[in-house]
Coordinates of C-alpha atoms (C1' of nucleotides) in Angstrom, one line a residue:
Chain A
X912 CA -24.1 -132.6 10.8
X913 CA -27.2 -132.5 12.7
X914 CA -28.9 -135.8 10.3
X915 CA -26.2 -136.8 8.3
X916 CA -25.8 -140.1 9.2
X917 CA -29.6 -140.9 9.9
X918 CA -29.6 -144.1 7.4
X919 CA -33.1 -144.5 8.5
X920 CA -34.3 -141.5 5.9
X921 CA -32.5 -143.1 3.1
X922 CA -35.5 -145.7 3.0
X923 CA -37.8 -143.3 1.1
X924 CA -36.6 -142.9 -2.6
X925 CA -34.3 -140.1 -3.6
X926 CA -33.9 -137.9 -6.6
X927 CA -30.7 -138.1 -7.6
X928 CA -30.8 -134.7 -9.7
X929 CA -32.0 -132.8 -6.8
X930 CA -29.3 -131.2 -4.2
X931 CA -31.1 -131.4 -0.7
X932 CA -30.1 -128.8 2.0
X933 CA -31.6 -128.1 5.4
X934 CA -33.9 -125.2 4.7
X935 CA -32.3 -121.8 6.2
X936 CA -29.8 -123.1 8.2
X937 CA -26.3 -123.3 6.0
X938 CA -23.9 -125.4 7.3
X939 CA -26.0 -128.2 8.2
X940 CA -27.1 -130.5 5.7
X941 CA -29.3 -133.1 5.6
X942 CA -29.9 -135.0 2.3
X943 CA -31.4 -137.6 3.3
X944 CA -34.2 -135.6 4.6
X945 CA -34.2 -133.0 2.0
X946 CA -34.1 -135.7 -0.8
X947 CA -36.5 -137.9 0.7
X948 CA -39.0 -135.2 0.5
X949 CA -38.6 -134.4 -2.6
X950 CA -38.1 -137.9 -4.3
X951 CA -40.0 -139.5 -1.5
X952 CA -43.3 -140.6 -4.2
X953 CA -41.7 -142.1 -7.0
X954 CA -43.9 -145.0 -7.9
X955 CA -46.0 -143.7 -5.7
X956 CA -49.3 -142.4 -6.2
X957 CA -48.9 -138.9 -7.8
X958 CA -45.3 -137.4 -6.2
X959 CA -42.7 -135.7 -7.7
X960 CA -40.8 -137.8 -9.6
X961 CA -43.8 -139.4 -11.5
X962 CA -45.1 -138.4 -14.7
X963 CA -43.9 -135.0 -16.1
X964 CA -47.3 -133.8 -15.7
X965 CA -47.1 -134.0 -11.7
X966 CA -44.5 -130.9 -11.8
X967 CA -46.0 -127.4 -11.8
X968 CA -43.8 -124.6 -13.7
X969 CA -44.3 -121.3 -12.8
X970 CA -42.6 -118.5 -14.6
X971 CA -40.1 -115.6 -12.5
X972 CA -42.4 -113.2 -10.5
X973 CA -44.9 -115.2 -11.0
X974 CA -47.2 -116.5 -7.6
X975 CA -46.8 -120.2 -7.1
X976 CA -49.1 -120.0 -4.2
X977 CA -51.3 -117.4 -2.8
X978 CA -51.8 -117.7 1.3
X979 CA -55.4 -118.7 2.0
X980 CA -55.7 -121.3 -1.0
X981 CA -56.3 -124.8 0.1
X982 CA -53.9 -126.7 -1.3
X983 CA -53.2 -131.1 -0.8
X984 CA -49.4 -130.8 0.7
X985 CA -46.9 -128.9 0.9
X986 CA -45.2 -127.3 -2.3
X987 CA -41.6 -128.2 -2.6
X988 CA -39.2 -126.5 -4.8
X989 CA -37.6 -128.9 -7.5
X990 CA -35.8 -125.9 -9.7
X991 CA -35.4 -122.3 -9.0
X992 CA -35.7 -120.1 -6.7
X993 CA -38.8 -118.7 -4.8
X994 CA -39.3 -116.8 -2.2
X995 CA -42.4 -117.3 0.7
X996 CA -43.8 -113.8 1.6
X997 CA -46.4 -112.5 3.3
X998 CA -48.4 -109.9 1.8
X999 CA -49.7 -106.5 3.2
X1000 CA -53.5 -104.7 1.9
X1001 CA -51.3 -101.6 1.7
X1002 CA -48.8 -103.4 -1.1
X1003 CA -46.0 -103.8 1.3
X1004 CA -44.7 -107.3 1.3
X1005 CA -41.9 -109.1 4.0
X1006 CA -40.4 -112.1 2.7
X1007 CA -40.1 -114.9 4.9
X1008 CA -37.6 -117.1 3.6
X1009 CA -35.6 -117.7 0.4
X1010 CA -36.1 -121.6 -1.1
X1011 CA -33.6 -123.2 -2.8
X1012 CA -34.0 -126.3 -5.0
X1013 CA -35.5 -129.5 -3.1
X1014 CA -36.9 -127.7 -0.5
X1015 CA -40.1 -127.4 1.6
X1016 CA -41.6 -124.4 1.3
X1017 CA -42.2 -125.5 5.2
X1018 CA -41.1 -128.2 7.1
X1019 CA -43.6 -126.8 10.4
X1020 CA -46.3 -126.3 8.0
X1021 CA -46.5 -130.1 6.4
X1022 CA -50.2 -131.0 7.9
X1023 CA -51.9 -128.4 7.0
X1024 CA -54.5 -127.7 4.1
X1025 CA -53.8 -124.2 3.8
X1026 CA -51.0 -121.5 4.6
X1027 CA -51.0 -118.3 5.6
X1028 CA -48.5 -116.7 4.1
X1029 CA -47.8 -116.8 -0.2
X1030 CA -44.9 -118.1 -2.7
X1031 CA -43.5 -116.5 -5.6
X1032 CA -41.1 -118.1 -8.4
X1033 CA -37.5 -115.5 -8.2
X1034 CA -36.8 -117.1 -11.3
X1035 CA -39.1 -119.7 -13.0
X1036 CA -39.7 -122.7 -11.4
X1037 CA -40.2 -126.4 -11.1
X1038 CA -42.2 -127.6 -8.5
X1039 CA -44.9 -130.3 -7.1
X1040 CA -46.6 -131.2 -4.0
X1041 CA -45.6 -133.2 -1.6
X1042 CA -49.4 -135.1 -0.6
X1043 CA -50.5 -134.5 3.3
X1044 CA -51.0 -138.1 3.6
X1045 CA -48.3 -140.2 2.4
X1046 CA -45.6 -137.9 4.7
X1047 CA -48.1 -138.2 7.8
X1048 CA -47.7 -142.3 7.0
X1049 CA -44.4 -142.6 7.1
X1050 CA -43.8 -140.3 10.6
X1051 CA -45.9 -142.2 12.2
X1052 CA -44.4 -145.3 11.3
X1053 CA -40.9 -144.7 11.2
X1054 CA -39.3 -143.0 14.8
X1055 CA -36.0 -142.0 13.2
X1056 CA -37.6 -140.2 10.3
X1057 CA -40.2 -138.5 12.9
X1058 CA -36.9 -137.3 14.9
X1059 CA -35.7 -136.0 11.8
X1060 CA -38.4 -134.0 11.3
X1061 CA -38.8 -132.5 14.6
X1062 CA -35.2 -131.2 14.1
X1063 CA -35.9 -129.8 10.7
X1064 CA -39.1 -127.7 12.2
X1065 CA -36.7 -126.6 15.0
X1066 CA -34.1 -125.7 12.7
X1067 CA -37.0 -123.8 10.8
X1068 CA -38.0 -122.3 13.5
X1069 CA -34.6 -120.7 15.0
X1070 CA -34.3 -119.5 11.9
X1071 CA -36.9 -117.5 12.3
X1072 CA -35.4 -115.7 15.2
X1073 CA -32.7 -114.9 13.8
X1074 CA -34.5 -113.3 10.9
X1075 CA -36.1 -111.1 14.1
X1076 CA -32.8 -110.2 15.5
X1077 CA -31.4 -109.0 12.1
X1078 CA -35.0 -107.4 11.7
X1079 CA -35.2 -106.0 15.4
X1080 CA -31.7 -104.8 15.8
X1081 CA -29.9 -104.5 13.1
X1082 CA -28.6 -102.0 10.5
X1083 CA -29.1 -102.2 6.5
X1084 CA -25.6 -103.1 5.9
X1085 CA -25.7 -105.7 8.5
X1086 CA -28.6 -107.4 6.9
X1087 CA -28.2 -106.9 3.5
X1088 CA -24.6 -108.5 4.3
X1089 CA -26.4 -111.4 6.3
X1090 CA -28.5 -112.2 3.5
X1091 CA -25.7 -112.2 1.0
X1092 CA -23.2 -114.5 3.1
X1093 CA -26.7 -116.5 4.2
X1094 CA -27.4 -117.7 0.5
X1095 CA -23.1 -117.9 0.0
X1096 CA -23.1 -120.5 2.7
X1097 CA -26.1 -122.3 1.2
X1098 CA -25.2 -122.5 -1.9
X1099 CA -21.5 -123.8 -0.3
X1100 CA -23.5 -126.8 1.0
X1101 CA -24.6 -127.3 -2.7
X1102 CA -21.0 -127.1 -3.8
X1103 CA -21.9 -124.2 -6.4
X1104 CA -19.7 -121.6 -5.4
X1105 CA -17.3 -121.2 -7.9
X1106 CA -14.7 -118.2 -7.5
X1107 CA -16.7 -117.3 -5.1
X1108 CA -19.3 -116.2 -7.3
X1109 CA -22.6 -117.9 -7.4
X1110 CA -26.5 -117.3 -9.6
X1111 CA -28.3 -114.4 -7.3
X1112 CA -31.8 -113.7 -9.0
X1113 CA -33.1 -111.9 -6.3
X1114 CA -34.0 -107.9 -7.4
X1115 CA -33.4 -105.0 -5.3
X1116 CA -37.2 -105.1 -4.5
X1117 CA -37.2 -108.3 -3.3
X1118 CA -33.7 -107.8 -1.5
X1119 CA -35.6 -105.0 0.2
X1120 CA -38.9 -106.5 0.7
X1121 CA -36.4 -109.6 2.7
X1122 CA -34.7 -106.9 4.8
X1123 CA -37.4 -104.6 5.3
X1124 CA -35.9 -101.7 3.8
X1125 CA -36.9 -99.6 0.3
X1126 CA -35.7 -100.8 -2.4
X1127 CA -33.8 -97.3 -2.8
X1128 CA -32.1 -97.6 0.3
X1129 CA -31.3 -101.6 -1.1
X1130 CA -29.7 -100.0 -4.1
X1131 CA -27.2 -97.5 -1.8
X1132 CA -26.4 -100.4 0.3
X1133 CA -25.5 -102.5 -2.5
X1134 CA -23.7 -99.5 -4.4
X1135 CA -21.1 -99.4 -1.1
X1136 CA -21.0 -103.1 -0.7
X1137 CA -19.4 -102.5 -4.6
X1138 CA -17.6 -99.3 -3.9
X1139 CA -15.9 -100.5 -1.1
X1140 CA -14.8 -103.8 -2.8
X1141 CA -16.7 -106.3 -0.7
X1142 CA -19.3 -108.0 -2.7
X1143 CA -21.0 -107.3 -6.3
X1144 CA -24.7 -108.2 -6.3
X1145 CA -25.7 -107.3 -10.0
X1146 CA -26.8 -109.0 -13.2
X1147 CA -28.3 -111.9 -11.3
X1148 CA -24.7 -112.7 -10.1
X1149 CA -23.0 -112.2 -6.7
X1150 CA -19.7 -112.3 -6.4
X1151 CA -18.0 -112.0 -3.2
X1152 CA -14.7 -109.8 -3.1
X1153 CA -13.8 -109.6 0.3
X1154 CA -15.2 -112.8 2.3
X1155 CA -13.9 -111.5 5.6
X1156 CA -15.5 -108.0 5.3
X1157 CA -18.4 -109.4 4.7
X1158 CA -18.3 -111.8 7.4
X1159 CA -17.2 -109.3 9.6
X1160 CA -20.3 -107.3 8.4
X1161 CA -23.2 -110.0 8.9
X1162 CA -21.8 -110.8 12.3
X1163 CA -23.9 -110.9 15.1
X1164 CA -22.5 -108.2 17.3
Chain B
X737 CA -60.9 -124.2 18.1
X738 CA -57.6 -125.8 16.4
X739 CA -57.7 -128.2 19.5
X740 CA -60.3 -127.6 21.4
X741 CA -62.1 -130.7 21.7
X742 CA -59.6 -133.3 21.1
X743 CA -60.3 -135.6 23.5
X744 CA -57.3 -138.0 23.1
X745 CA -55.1 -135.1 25.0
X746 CA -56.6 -135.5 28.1
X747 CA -55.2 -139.2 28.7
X748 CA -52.5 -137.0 30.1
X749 CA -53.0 -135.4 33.8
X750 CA -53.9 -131.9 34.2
X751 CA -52.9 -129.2 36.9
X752 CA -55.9 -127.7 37.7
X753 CA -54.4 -124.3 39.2
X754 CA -53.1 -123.4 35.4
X755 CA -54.8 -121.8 32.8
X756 CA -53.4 -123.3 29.8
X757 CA -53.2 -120.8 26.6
X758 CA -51.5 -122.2 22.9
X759 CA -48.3 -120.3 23.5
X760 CA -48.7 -116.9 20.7
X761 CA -52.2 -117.7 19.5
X762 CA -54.6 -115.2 20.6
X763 CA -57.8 -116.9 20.3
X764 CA -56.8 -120.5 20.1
X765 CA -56.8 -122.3 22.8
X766 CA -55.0 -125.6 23.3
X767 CA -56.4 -126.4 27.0
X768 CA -55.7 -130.2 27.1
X769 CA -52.8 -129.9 25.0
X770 CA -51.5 -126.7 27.4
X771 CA -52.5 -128.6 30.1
X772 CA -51.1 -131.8 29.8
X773 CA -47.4 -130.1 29.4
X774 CA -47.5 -128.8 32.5
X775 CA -48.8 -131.5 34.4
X776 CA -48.3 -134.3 32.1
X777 CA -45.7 -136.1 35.1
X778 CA -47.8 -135.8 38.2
X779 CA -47.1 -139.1 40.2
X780 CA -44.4 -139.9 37.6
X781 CA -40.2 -139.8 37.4
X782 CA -39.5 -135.8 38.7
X783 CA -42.1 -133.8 36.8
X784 CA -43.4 -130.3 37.6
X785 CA -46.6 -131.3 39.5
X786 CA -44.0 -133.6 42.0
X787 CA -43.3 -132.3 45.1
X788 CA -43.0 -129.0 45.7
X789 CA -38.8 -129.3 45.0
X790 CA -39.7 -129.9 41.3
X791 CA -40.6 -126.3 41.1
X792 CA -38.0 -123.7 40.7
X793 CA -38.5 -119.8 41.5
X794 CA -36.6 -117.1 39.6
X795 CA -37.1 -113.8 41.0
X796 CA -38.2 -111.0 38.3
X797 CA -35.7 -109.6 36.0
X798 CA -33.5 -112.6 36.7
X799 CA -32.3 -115.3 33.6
X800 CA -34.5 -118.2 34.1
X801 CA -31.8 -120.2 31.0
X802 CA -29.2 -119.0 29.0
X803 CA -28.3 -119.5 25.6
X804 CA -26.2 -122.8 25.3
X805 CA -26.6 -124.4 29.0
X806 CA -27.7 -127.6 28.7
X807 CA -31.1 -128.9 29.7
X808 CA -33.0 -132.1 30.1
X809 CA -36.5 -130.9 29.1
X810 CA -38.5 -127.5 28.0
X811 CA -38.5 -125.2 30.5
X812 CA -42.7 -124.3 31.5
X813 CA -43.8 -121.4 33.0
X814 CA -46.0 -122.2 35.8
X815 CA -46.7 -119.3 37.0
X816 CA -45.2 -115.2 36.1
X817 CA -44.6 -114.0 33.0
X818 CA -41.0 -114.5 31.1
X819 CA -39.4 -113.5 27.3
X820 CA -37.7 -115.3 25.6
X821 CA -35.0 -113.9 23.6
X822 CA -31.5 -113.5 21.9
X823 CA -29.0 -111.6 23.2
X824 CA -26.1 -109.5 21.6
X825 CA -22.8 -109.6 22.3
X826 CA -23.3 -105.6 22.1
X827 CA -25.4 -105.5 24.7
X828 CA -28.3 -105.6 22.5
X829 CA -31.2 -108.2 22.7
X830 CA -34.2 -109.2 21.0
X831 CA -37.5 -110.3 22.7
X832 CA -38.7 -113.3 20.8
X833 CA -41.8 -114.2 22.5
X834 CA -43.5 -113.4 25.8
X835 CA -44.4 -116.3 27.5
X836 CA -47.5 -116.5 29.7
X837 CA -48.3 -119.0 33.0
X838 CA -48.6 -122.3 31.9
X839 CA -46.8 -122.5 28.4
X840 CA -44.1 -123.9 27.2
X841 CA -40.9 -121.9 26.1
X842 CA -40.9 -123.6 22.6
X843 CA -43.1 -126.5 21.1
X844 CA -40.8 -126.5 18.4
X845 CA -37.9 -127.0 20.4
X846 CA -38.8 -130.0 22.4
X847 CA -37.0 -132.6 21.7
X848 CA -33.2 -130.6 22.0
X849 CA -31.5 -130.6 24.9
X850 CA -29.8 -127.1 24.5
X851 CA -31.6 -123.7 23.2
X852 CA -30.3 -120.8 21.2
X853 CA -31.9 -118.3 23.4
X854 CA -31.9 -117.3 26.9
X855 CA -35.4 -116.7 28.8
X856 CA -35.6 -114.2 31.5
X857 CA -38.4 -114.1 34.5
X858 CA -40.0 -110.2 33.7
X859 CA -42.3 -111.0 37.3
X860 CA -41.2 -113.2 40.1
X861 CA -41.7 -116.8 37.5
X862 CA -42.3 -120.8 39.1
X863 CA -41.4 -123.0 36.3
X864 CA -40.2 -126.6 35.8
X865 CA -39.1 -128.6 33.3
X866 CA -40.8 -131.1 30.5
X867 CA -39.0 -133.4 30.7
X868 CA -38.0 -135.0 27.1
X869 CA -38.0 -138.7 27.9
X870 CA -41.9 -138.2 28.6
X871 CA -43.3 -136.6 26.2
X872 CA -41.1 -138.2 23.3
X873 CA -42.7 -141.6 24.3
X874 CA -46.3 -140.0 24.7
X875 CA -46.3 -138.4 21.1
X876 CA -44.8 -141.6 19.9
X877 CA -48.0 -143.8 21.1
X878 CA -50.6 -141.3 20.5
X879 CA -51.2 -140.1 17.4
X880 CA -53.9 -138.1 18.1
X881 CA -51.5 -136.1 20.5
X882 CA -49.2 -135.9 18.0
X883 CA -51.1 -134.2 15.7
X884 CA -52.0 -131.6 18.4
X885 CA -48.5 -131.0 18.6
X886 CA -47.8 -130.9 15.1
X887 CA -50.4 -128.0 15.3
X888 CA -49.0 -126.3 18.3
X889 CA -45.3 -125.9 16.3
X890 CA -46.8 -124.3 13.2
X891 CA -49.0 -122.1 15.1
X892 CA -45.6 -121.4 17.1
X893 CA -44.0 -120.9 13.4
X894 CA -46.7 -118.9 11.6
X895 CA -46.5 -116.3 15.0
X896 CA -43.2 -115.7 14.4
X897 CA -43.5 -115.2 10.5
X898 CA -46.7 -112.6 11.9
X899 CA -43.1 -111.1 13.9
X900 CA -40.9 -110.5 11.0
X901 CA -43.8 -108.7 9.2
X902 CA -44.6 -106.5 12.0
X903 CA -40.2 -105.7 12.8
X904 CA -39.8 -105.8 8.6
X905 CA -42.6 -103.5 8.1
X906 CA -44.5 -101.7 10.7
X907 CA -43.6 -98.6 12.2
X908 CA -43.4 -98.3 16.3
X909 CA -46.6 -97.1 16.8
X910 CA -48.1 -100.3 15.2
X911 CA -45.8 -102.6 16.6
X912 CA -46.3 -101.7 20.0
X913 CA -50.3 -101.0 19.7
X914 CA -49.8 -104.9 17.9
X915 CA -48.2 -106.1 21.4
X916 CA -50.6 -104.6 23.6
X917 CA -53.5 -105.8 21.9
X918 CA -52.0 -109.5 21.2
X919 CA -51.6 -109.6 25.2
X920 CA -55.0 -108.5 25.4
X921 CA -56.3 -111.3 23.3
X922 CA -54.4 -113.6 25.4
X923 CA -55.5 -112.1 28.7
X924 CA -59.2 -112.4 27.5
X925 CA -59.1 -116.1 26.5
X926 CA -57.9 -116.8 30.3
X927 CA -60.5 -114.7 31.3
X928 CA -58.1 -112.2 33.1
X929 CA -59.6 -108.9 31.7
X930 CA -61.5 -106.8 33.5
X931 CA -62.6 -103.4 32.5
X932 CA -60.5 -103.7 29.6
X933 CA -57.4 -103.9 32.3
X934 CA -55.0 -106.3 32.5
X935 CA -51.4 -107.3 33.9
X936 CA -48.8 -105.8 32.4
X937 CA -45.9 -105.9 34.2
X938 CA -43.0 -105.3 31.3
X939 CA -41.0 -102.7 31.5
X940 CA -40.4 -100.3 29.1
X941 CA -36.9 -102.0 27.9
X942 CA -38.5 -105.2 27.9
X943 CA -41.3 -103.2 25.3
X944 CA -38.1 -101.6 23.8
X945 CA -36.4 -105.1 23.0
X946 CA -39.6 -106.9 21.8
X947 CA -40.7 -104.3 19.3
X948 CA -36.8 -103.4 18.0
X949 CA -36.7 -100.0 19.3
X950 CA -34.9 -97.3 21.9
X951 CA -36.4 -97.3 25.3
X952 CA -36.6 -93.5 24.8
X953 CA -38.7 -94.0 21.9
X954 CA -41.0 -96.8 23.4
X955 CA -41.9 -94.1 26.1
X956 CA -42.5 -91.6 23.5
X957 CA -45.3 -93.6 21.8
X958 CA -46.6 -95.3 24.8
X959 CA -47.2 -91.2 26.4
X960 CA -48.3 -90.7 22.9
X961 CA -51.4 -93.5 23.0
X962 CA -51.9 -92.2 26.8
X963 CA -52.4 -88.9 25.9
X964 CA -54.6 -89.9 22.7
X965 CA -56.6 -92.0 25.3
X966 CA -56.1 -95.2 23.6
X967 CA -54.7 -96.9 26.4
X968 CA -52.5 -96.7 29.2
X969 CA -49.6 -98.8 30.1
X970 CA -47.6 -97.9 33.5
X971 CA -47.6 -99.0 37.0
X972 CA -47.6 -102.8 36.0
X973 CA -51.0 -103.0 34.2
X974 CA -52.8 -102.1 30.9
X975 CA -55.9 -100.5 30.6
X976 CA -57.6 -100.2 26.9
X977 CA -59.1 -96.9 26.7
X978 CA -60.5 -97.3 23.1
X979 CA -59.9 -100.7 21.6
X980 CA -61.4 -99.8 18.1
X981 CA -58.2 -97.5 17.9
X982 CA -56.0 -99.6 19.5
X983 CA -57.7 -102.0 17.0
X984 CA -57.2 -99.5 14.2
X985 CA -53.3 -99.0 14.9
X986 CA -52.8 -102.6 15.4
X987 CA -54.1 -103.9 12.2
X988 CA -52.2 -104.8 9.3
X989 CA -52.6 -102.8 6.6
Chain C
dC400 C1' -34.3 -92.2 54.3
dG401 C1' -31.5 -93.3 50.8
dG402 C1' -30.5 -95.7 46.7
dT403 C1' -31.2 -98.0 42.6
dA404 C1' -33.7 -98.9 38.8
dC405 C1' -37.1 -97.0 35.8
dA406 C1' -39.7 -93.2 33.3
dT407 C1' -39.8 -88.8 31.1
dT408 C1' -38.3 -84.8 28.4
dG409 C1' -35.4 -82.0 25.3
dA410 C1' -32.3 -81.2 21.6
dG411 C1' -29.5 -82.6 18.0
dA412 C1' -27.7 -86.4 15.0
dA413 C1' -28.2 -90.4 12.2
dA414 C1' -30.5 -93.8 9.5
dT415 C1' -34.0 -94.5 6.4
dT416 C1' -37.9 -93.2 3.5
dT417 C1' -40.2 -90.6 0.1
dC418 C1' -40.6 -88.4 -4.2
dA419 C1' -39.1 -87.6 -8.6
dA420 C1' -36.3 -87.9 -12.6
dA421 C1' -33.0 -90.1 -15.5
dG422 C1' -30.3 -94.1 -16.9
dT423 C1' -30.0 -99.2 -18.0
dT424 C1' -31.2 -103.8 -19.2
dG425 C1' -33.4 -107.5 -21.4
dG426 C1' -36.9 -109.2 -24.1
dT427 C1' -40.2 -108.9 -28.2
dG428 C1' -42.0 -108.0 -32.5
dG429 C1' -41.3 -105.7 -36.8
Chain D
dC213 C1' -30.9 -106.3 -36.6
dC214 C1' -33.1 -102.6 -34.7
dA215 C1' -36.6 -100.1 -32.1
dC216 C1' -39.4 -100.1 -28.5
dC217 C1' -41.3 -101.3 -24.2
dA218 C1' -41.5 -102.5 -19.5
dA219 C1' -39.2 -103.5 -15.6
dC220 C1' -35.4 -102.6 -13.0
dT221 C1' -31.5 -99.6 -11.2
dT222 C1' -29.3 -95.4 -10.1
dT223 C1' -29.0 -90.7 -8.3
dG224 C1' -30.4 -86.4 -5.9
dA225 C1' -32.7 -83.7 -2.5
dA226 C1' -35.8 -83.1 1.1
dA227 C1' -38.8 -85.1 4.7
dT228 C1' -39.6 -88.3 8.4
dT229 C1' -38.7 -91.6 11.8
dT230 C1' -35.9 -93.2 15.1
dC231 C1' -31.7 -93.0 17.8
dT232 C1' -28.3 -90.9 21.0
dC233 C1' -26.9 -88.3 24.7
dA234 C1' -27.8 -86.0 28.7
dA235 C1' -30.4 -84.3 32.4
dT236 C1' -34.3 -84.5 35.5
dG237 C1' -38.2 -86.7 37.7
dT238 C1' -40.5 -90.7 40.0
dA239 C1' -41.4 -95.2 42.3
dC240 C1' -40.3 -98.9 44.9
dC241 C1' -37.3 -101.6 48.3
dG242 C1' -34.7 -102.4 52.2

DNA sequence: CGGTACATTGAGAAATTTCAAAGTTGGTGG
DNA sequence: CCACCAACTTTGAAATTTCTCAATGTACCG
C-alpha cells in the first residue's frame, strides 16, 4: 500500500525467485523495493544475483554476522530465516527483529560499515551483501527511490516502538501471541499460509530471547496457547486454530 | 564526532539561543545538523525562527500531538522537555523517547505527514514545526546533508534497538539507573551539569511509563538509590551522588 | 487556605524466574 | 537399522520481582 505503485523502483533489476516484503510491517508490501534490493546488482559488479560464489550460506544457529565486524553493505537475506540480536556479556540475548527472505537486515542501517547489533541463521541460510556504494548511487540519483527509502526506515523504525510497547507493557501471552500473528501476517503477504499453517523455525529460546521472557516460561505459554485450542507452535510448524483468539490476544489493549 | 565537523550543514541558518544535541545519542553531537532543523527557515515561508506566532507553547503535562492528527512538518522542541510515546487504549502508555530543547521528535519520520505516537510537554515546551517542503528539497541538493541525516536516523534506530534490550532484559533498577545516566550524558554534552546536578523535571509516572513499570515500584527503586547514596531524583532535578555506581547499575552486562 | 496532583509506605497477590530433573526429537556413525 | 548423542522441550516446586490496592503524607498553585 504504502509503495506499491512506485514504478520508479522497478528500474533496478529484480529477482524473480525472491518474495520481497516491507521488513516488520505486515500488511504493507513493497516489492519493488524489497526486490530491488535484493536483485538490484545483477550484472553488476559483485551483487546478489551474480556468480554463485557472491551468496554466503550459513548453517541454522549459526552467526551470519557478529556486531562490531566491518563489513562492505548491508547483508540481505535471500533464503531462510535469521534473526538480528543483540548480545549481552552476561549471555542474555534480545532479538531485534525476525528476517524473512529478501530482506535487509536494516533498511536505517544501509551506510554504514559496521553494526552494532549481530545476525544469526534460524534455519540455514542464503545470503549476500548488498555493496554501500552502488545503493548510495542510486538514492541520490533517483528522488522516487530515495522517497521510498525514507518510508522503509520509518516503517523500520515504528516498528521498533511497537516492539517497546509489547516489551514495556505487555504480558507473555500478549507477546508471544503478537509474535505469532506478526510472522502469520507476514508470511500472508508472501501468500504462504496454507490452512492456516505456515514453516516456524524459531525455538523456544529464541521465542524467549524475542519476548524477553525464559525460555521455560515460553514453553508454558505455548503449552496454553495448545491447550486452549488457539495456535500450535511445535515441530517447526505453526498452525493457527483459533485466528480470532489470537487476534484478540495480540491486540493492543 | 559522527558529525561534528561537516561543514556542508552549516549552509543552513542557525538559532543561536539552542543547544542542539543528536536526539538519543549521548556523546554525539550533531550541532549543525541539530541546528539547522530548528532554524533552518529563518527569513523563509513560516518556519520556527519567523515571528514570534511561529512558536507554539504547550503548558507541562499537556499533549503537544496526538497519535493520527495530521501535520505538515516534525514537530521541534525549542525549548522544555517532551516524551514521545504510545498510548493504550487501557489507559496504559509507553515512553518512547525523551526529547530535549532543540531536537526533533523523529529524524526518521520526516518526511510523513501523520505519526503513530503522541508527544506530551513534561515542562512548560515552545516548539514549532519543520516544515517538510524545506527540508525534502535541502537533502535533495546536498548530499553532504544528506548523509548527515542518513546518520541521524540510524543513530535514532540503533537507540531504540539499545531500548528493547534494556525493557526485554534488564531488571528496574538498571533500567531506571540506564535513564538517569543517559540524561546525564545528554545534560553534559550541553554543558548543563553542575555538581553532578541536573534538570530533571519527570515525574515519577512519566519514569514509570519510560522504563515499563508501576509508579509504585519506580518510587521504590528511586528511594532505594537515594538511600544507597547513588543519586537523588525529586524536587525537579537530579543529583549523582556516586556515578561509578550509577555507572555500575547502568551498564550492560 | 484549600485542593489537586504527586510521592511514599505497607501488605498481599500475581507474574515470571530459577533450579533441577526427566522426557523428546532429530541427526550421525557404526 | 539401531544406538547414541546433543540439543531442545516439558514439568514441578520454590524463590524473586513486580504489581495491585489502599491509605497516608507532601508540595505546589490559585
Amino acid at each position: 500500500m504504502l509503495f506499491g505503485d512506485n514504478e520508479a523502483l522497478s528500474t533496478l533489476v529484480s529477482a524473480p525467485d525472491i518474495v520481497p516484503v516491507m521488513p516488520q510491517s505486515p500488511g504493507k508490501t513493497c516489492r519493488p523495493l524489497g526486490s530491488q534490493f535484493c536483485g538490484a546488482l545483477s550484472g553488476g559488479e559483485g551483487g546478489c544475483d551474480g556468480p554463485p560464489t557472491a551468496h554466503r550460506f550459513t548453517a541454522a544457529r549459526r552467526n551470519i554476522y557478529r556486531a562490531g565486524e566491518s563489513s562492505d553493505g548491508v547483508p540481505v537475506i535471500c533464503e531462510g530465516w535469521a534473526v538480528r540480536f543483540f548480545q549481552l556479556p552476561n549471555g542474555k540475548r534480545q532479538i531485534l527483529s525476525v528476517l524473512l527472505p529478501g530482506e535487509l537486515v536494516s533498511a536505517s542501517a544501509i551506510f554504514e560499515r559496521q553494526f552494532p547489533f549481530s545476525i544469526q541463521a534460524v534455519t540455514e541460510v542464503r545470503h549476500c551483501l548488498l555493496p554501500y556504494a552502488r545503493v548510495r548511487a542510486r538514492l541520490q540519483q533517483d528522488a522516487d527511490l530515495l522517497d521510498c527509502w525514507f518510508r522503509l526506515s520509518a516503517a523500520e523504525y515504528h516498528d521498533a516502538d511497537k516492539r517497546l510497547v509489547d516489551l514495556g507493557q505487555r504480558t507473555a501471552q500478549e507477546r508471544i501471541a503478537a509474535l505469532i500473528l506478526h510472522l502469520l501476517l507476514r508470511f500472508q503477504d508472501r501468500d504462504e499460509v496454507v490452512d492456516d499453517e505456515f514453516p516456524f523455525p524459531m525455538s523456544q529460546q529464541q521465542i524467549a530471547d524475542f519476548t524477553g521472557l525464559t525460555p521455560v516460561h515460553t514453553c508454558r505459554v505455548l503449552s496454553q496457547l495448545r491447550k486452549n485450542a488457539i495456535c500450535d507452535i511445535s515441530h517447526g510448524t505453526a498452525k493457527v486454530i483459533d485466528r480470532d483468539e489470537l487476534q484478540r490476544l495480540a491486540a493492543i489493549k
